[in-house]
Short mmCIF file of C-alpha atoms in Angstrom, two decimals:
data_model
loop_
_atom_site.label_atom_id
_atom_site.label_comp_id
_atom_site.label_asym_id
_atom_site.label_seq_id
_atom_site.Cartn_x
_atom_site.Cartn_y
_atom_site.Cartn_z
CA MET A 279 -0.03 0.16 0.01
CA ILE A 280 2.96 2.40 0.74
CA LYS A 281 4.54 1.81 -2.23
CA ALA A 282 1.49 2.06 -4.39
CA LEU A 283 1.24 5.62 -2.79
CA PRO A 284 3.78 7.30 -5.16
CA LEU A 285 2.44 6.20 -8.16
CA ALA A 286 -1.14 7.17 -7.03
CA VAL A 287 0.07 10.83 -6.73
CA ILE A 288 1.91 10.74 -10.04
CA LEU A 289 -1.04 9.43 -11.57
CA THR A 290 -3.02 12.07 -9.92
CA SER A 291 -0.86 15.01 -10.69
CA CYS A 292 -0.93 13.88 -14.32
CA HIS A 293 -4.70 13.94 -14.56
CA TYR A 294 -4.76 17.34 -13.23
CA PHE A 295 -2.13 18.53 -15.53
CA LEU A 296 -3.54 17.10 -18.64
CA PHE A 297 -7.13 18.33 -17.59
CA GLY A 298 -5.77 21.72 -17.24
CA GLN A 299 -3.77 22.39 -19.96
CA SER A 300 -5.17 19.96 -22.78
CA SER A 301 -3.95 18.14 -25.75
CA SER A 302 -2.54 20.31 -28.94
CA THR A 303 -4.88 20.41 -31.61
CA LEU A 304 -2.36 21.37 -34.14
CA ILE A 305 -2.18 18.65 -36.50
CA GLY A 306 -1.90 17.39 -40.28
CA ALA A 307 1.38 15.54 -41.30
CA ARG A 308 2.34 18.73 -43.77
CA ALA A 309 2.18 20.80 -41.06
CA SER A 310 3.97 18.49 -38.96
CA GLY A 311 6.66 18.07 -41.37
CA ILE A 312 7.79 21.68 -41.10
CA GLY A 313 7.55 21.85 -37.48
CA TYR A 314 4.01 22.96 -37.16
CA ALA A 315 5.17 26.30 -38.21
CA SER A 316 1.80 26.15 -40.31
CA SER A 317 0.15 29.71 -39.44
CA CYS A 318 0.64 30.93 -42.86
CA LEU A 319 -0.27 27.49 -44.67
CA GLY A 320 -3.46 27.45 -46.33
CA ASP A 321 -5.41 23.86 -46.89
CA GLU A 322 -8.05 21.71 -45.19
CA TRP A 323 -5.88 21.12 -42.09
CA SER A 324 -6.71 24.75 -41.54
CA VAL A 325 -9.62 23.76 -39.55
CA PHE A 326 -7.55 22.56 -36.86
CA ASN A 327 -4.43 25.03 -37.58
CA ASN A 328 -5.03 28.57 -38.38
CA ILE A 329 -8.70 28.94 -39.43
CA GLY A 330 -8.19 31.72 -41.90
CA GLY A 331 -6.05 29.55 -44.16
CA LEU A 332 -9.31 27.42 -44.69
CA ALA A 333 -10.16 30.22 -47.44
CA SER A 334 -7.35 28.77 -49.52
CA VAL A 335 -9.30 25.50 -50.22
CA ASN A 336 -10.74 25.71 -53.96
CA SER A 337 -12.43 22.29 -54.09
CA PRO A 338 -14.22 19.87 -51.71
CA VAL A 339 -11.87 17.78 -49.66
CA ALA A 340 -11.75 15.31 -46.96
CA ALA A 341 -8.69 14.02 -44.99
CA PHE A 342 -7.55 11.73 -41.97
CA ALA A 343 -4.67 12.02 -40.21
CA GLY A 344 -3.31 9.74 -37.44
CA ASP A 345 -0.48 10.87 -34.98
CA ILE A 346 1.00 7.79 -32.87
CA GLN A 347 3.77 7.85 -30.07
CA PRO A 348 5.04 4.35 -29.79
CA SER A 349 6.33 4.76 -26.34
CA PHE A 350 3.20 5.65 -24.85
CA ALA A 351 0.36 5.09 -26.84
CA PRO A 352 -2.36 6.86 -24.77
CA PHE A 353 -0.49 10.36 -26.00
CA SER A 354 -1.60 9.30 -29.62
CA ARG A 355 -3.82 11.52 -31.57
CA ALA A 356 -6.15 11.27 -34.55
CA ALA A 357 -8.24 13.81 -36.67
CA VAL A 358 -10.62 13.96 -39.76
CA VAL A 359 -11.45 17.05 -41.54
CA ALA A 360 -13.66 18.12 -44.74
CA ALA A 361 -13.86 21.27 -46.06
CA VAL A 362 -16.49 22.59 -49.07
CA PRO A 363 -16.13 25.84 -50.79
CA LEU A 364 -19.36 28.08 -51.05
CA LYS A 365 -20.19 30.70 -53.29
CA THR A 366 -18.40 32.98 -50.88
CA GLY A 367 -15.72 31.47 -48.62
CA VAL A 368 -15.15 27.99 -47.60
CA THR A 369 -16.91 26.01 -44.62
CA GLY A 370 -15.09 23.65 -42.89
CA LEU A 371 -15.70 20.63 -40.12
CA GLY A 372 -13.20 18.62 -38.14
CA MET A 373 -13.42 15.95 -35.40
CA PHE A 374 -10.31 15.13 -33.22
CA ARG A 375 -9.45 12.66 -30.49
CA PHE A 376 -6.76 12.28 -27.87
CA GLY A 377 -5.86 9.79 -25.30
CA ASP A 378 -7.31 6.27 -24.53
CA ASP A 379 -10.16 4.88 -22.53
CA LEU A 380 -8.68 6.01 -19.31
CA TYR A 381 -8.41 9.77 -20.43
CA ASN A 382 -9.45 11.11 -23.50
CA GLU A 383 -10.22 14.56 -25.08
CA GLN A 384 -12.71 14.58 -27.93
CA ILE A 385 -13.49 17.69 -30.17
CA VAL A 386 -15.87 18.67 -32.66
CA SER A 387 -14.80 21.81 -34.64
CA ALA A 388 -16.84 23.79 -37.11
CA GLY A 389 -15.29 26.93 -39.06
CA TYR A 390 -15.83 29.21 -41.90
CA ALA A 391 -12.99 31.49 -43.64
CA SER A 392 -13.38 33.93 -46.73
CA THR A 393 -10.74 36.34 -48.23
CA PHE A 394 -11.35 40.07 -48.23
CA GLY A 395 -8.63 41.81 -50.39
CA LEU A 396 -5.20 40.55 -49.20
CA ALA A 397 -6.44 39.18 -46.14
CA SER A 398 -8.12 35.78 -45.33
CA LEU A 399 -9.97 35.75 -42.32
CA GLY A 400 -11.56 32.99 -40.26
CA LEU A 401 -13.69 32.09 -37.14
CA LYS A 402 -14.07 28.48 -35.54
CA ILE A 403 -16.24 27.30 -32.82
CA ASN A 404 -15.19 24.04 -30.96
CA TYR A 405 -16.63 21.97 -28.69
CA ILE A 406 -14.84 19.93 -26.49
CA GLN A 407 -15.39 17.05 -24.23
CA TYR A 408 -12.92 15.74 -21.57
CA ASN A 409 -13.66 12.35 -20.16
CA VAL A 410 -11.99 10.90 -17.12
CA THR A 411 -12.64 7.28 -15.73
CA GLY A 412 -13.77 7.63 -12.23
CA PHE A 413 -14.46 11.34 -12.60
CA GLY A 414 -16.96 11.83 -15.02
CA ARG A 415 -17.01 13.96 -18.20
CA LYS A 416 -17.07 17.79 -18.89
CA GLY A 417 -17.83 19.64 -21.94
CA LEU A 418 -16.86 23.30 -22.99
CA PHE A 419 -17.33 25.65 -26.27
CA THR A 420 -14.55 27.49 -27.42
CA VAL A 421 -13.85 30.25 -29.90
CA SER A 422 -10.89 30.52 -32.04
CA LEU A 423 -10.03 33.41 -34.78
CA GLY A 424 -7.25 33.56 -37.56
CA GLY A 425 -6.08 35.32 -40.57
CA ILE A 426 -3.38 35.20 -43.42
CA ALA A 427 -2.35 38.59 -45.32
CA ALA A 428 -0.37 38.10 -48.54
CA LEU A 429 1.95 40.87 -48.51
CA THR A 430 3.50 40.32 -51.82
CA THR A 431 3.56 37.23 -54.10
CA ARG A 432 6.60 35.90 -52.08
CA LEU A 433 5.78 37.11 -48.40
CA SER A 434 2.79 36.15 -46.18
CA ILE A 435 1.89 36.61 -42.45
CA GLY A 436 -0.03 34.92 -40.44
CA ALA A 437 -1.77 34.88 -37.07
CA HIS A 438 -4.24 32.99 -34.91
CA ILE A 439 -5.86 33.08 -31.53
CA ILE A 440 -6.87 29.48 -29.82
CA ASN A 441 -9.64 29.42 -27.21
CA VAL A 442 -10.29 33.45 -27.28
CA ASN A 443 -12.96 33.12 -24.67
CA GLN A 444 -10.90 31.15 -22.33
CA PRO A 445 -13.54 28.93 -20.66
CA ALA A 446 -13.50 27.56 -17.09
CA LEU A 447 -12.78 23.83 -16.65
CA ALA A 448 -13.16 24.34 -12.78
CA PRO A 449 -14.73 27.30 -11.74
CA GLU A 450 -14.24 26.98 -8.13
CA PHE A 451 -10.39 26.61 -8.66
CA ASP A 452 -10.53 29.45 -11.44
CA GLU A 453 -9.08 26.60 -13.90
CA ARG A 454 -9.52 27.76 -17.10
CA LEU A 455 -8.58 26.28 -20.84
CA PRO A 456 -5.33 28.18 -21.87
CA THR A 457 -5.26 30.90 -24.68
CA ILE A 458 -2.54 30.62 -27.06
CA LEU A 459 -1.36 33.26 -29.63
CA ILE A 460 0.60 32.09 -32.70
CA ALA A 461 2.15 34.49 -35.22
CA GLY A 462 4.58 33.81 -38.30
CA LEU A 463 6.07 34.57 -41.47
CA LEU A 464 6.22 32.64 -44.87
CA PHE A 465 8.46 33.47 -47.57
CA ARG A 466 8.98 31.85 -50.85
CA PRO A 467 12.25 32.00 -52.63
CA SER A 468 11.14 30.24 -55.61
CA ALA A 469 8.30 28.63 -57.06
CA ASN A 470 8.76 25.35 -55.50
CA THR A 471 10.39 25.94 -52.02
CA LEU A 472 8.69 27.65 -49.14
CA ILE A 473 10.25 28.79 -45.49
CA THR A 474 8.38 29.58 -42.63
CA THR A 475 8.63 30.48 -38.98
CA GLU A 476 6.52 31.35 -36.07
CA LEU A 477 6.26 32.34 -32.49
CA GLU A 478 3.82 30.35 -30.24
CA LYS A 479 2.83 31.95 -26.84
CA ASP A 480 0.51 30.07 -24.31
CA LEU A 481 -0.28 32.81 -21.56
CA ASP A 482 0.74 30.70 -19.00
CA PHE A 483 4.22 29.59 -20.52
CA GLY A 484 6.95 31.00 -22.27
CA LEU A 485 7.66 31.31 -26.06
CA THR A 486 8.06 28.28 -28.40
CA TRP A 487 10.11 28.99 -31.77
CA LYS A 488 9.32 26.80 -34.68
CA ALA A 489 10.81 27.07 -38.51
CA GLY A 490 10.31 24.83 -41.35
CA ILE A 491 11.23 24.21 -44.86
CA GLU A 492 9.09 22.72 -47.84
CA TYR A 493 10.67 21.68 -51.26
CA GLN A 494 8.30 20.59 -54.07
CA ALA A 495 10.01 18.03 -56.81
CA TYR A 496 8.41 17.55 -59.95
CA LYS A 497 5.26 18.97 -58.58
CA LYS A 498 4.18 15.52 -57.22
CA PHE A 499 6.62 15.21 -54.23
CA ALA A 500 7.30 17.30 -51.35
CA PHE A 501 10.36 16.91 -48.88
CA ARG A 502 9.55 18.65 -45.44
CA THR A 503 12.21 19.47 -42.38
CA GLY A 504 11.67 21.78 -39.45
CA PHE A 505 12.20 22.35 -35.66
CA ASN A 506 10.93 23.70 -32.66
CA LEU A 507 12.84 25.34 -29.87
CA TYR A 508 11.55 25.15 -26.13
CA PRO A 509 10.60 22.17 -26.16
CA ALA A 510 13.08 20.87 -28.34
CA SER A 511 11.89 18.98 -31.24
CA GLY A 512 13.14 18.07 -34.88
CA PHE A 513 10.80 16.87 -38.01
CA LEU A 514 11.41 15.16 -41.15
CA GLY A 515 8.54 14.23 -43.65
CA PHE A 516 7.65 14.10 -47.39
CA GLY A 517 4.63 14.06 -49.30
CA MET A 518 2.84 12.66 -52.64
CA LYS A 519 0.11 13.83 -54.36
CA SER A 520 -1.84 13.19 -57.64
CA THR A 521 -5.14 14.79 -59.04
CA HIS A 522 -7.37 13.76 -56.34
CA VAL A 523 -5.26 11.81 -53.50
CA VAL A 524 -2.52 13.40 -51.21
CA LEU A 525 -0.58 11.15 -48.98
CA ASP A 526 1.87 12.90 -46.17
CA TYR A 527 4.08 11.10 -43.68
CA THR A 528 6.40 12.91 -40.98
CA PHE A 529 8.78 11.80 -38.17
CA GLN A 530 9.05 13.75 -35.12
CA TYR A 531 12.35 13.36 -32.74
CA ARG A 532 11.96 14.53 -29.15
CA PRO A 533 14.02 13.50 -26.11
CA LEU A 534 11.06 13.39 -24.04
CA PRO A 535 8.39 11.83 -24.10
CA GLY A 536 9.59 10.19 -27.14
CA SER A 537 9.51 10.08 -30.93
CA ARG A 538 6.26 10.61 -33.07
CA HIS A 539 4.81 9.29 -36.22
CA GLN A 540 2.13 11.11 -38.32
CA ALA A 541 0.62 10.03 -41.73
CA GLY A 542 -2.07 11.49 -43.33
CA ILE A 543 -4.44 10.94 -46.66
CA GLY A 544 -6.54 13.31 -48.03
CA TYR A 545 -8.89 12.99 -51.32
CA LYS A 546 -10.14 16.18 -53.53
CA PHE A 547 -13.47 15.49 -55.00
CA GLY A 548 -13.06 17.89 -58.27
CA LYS A 549 -11.61 21.01 -59.31
CA ARG A 550 -13.61 24.08 -58.64
CA GLU A 551 -12.97 27.41 -59.80
CA LYS A 552 -13.47 29.93 -56.92
CA LYS A 553 -15.19 33.02 -58.12
#
């Protein structure tokens, strides 16, 4: 009984840490390949990254991603997204899951983005449900905002705010879901290369610096690499695409809690010219 006590204390502490901070919903094997420096990217995964980038989607698309940590399976994540261009703007829907049967987070996100001149702006509403065995479940609504501005054909800036409304997880302890601010730059030195960097700031923690490079070869293959500082991580990935199908994979190295593998597949349902 005495030997089991420290383990119980550790597990309880981990529970409160996870419950209070929540898992990162930045996902997508392309975004992961450039170290999640994705605030200036525009694709279907903008539903979970910078919602402003959703305005770049020009045909109906659906995609799935799985993010696995072999050293600790409960930290694995999975998500599915769909985006559909409208007469004005683009709407998107996503579902995300983190955890296992003991503790998990499930999120449903619905967003909309449109282009206004040089800028694309978007808004997203999320419903987050926390499930903890023995403690029950808790559901919350959050709001996120984002935008991307093309300063030139080569240079873009992007920014988004996650959990603007900062809902209360445990009002009696003033425990709230953290608000996260992210801002970045994307530079295209050539038609087939992009370099991107950004800063991420959780209001309760220090800055995280991210950077990445993507190189497209023969229009169908892409090679990516990136890094993060605080905490330190390295990323290496590649992608392949045809007219309708996109495949991506990324390996992430991080000393603690261990390496991760993320793979994704997307399908475009046809080409549509936006007005």
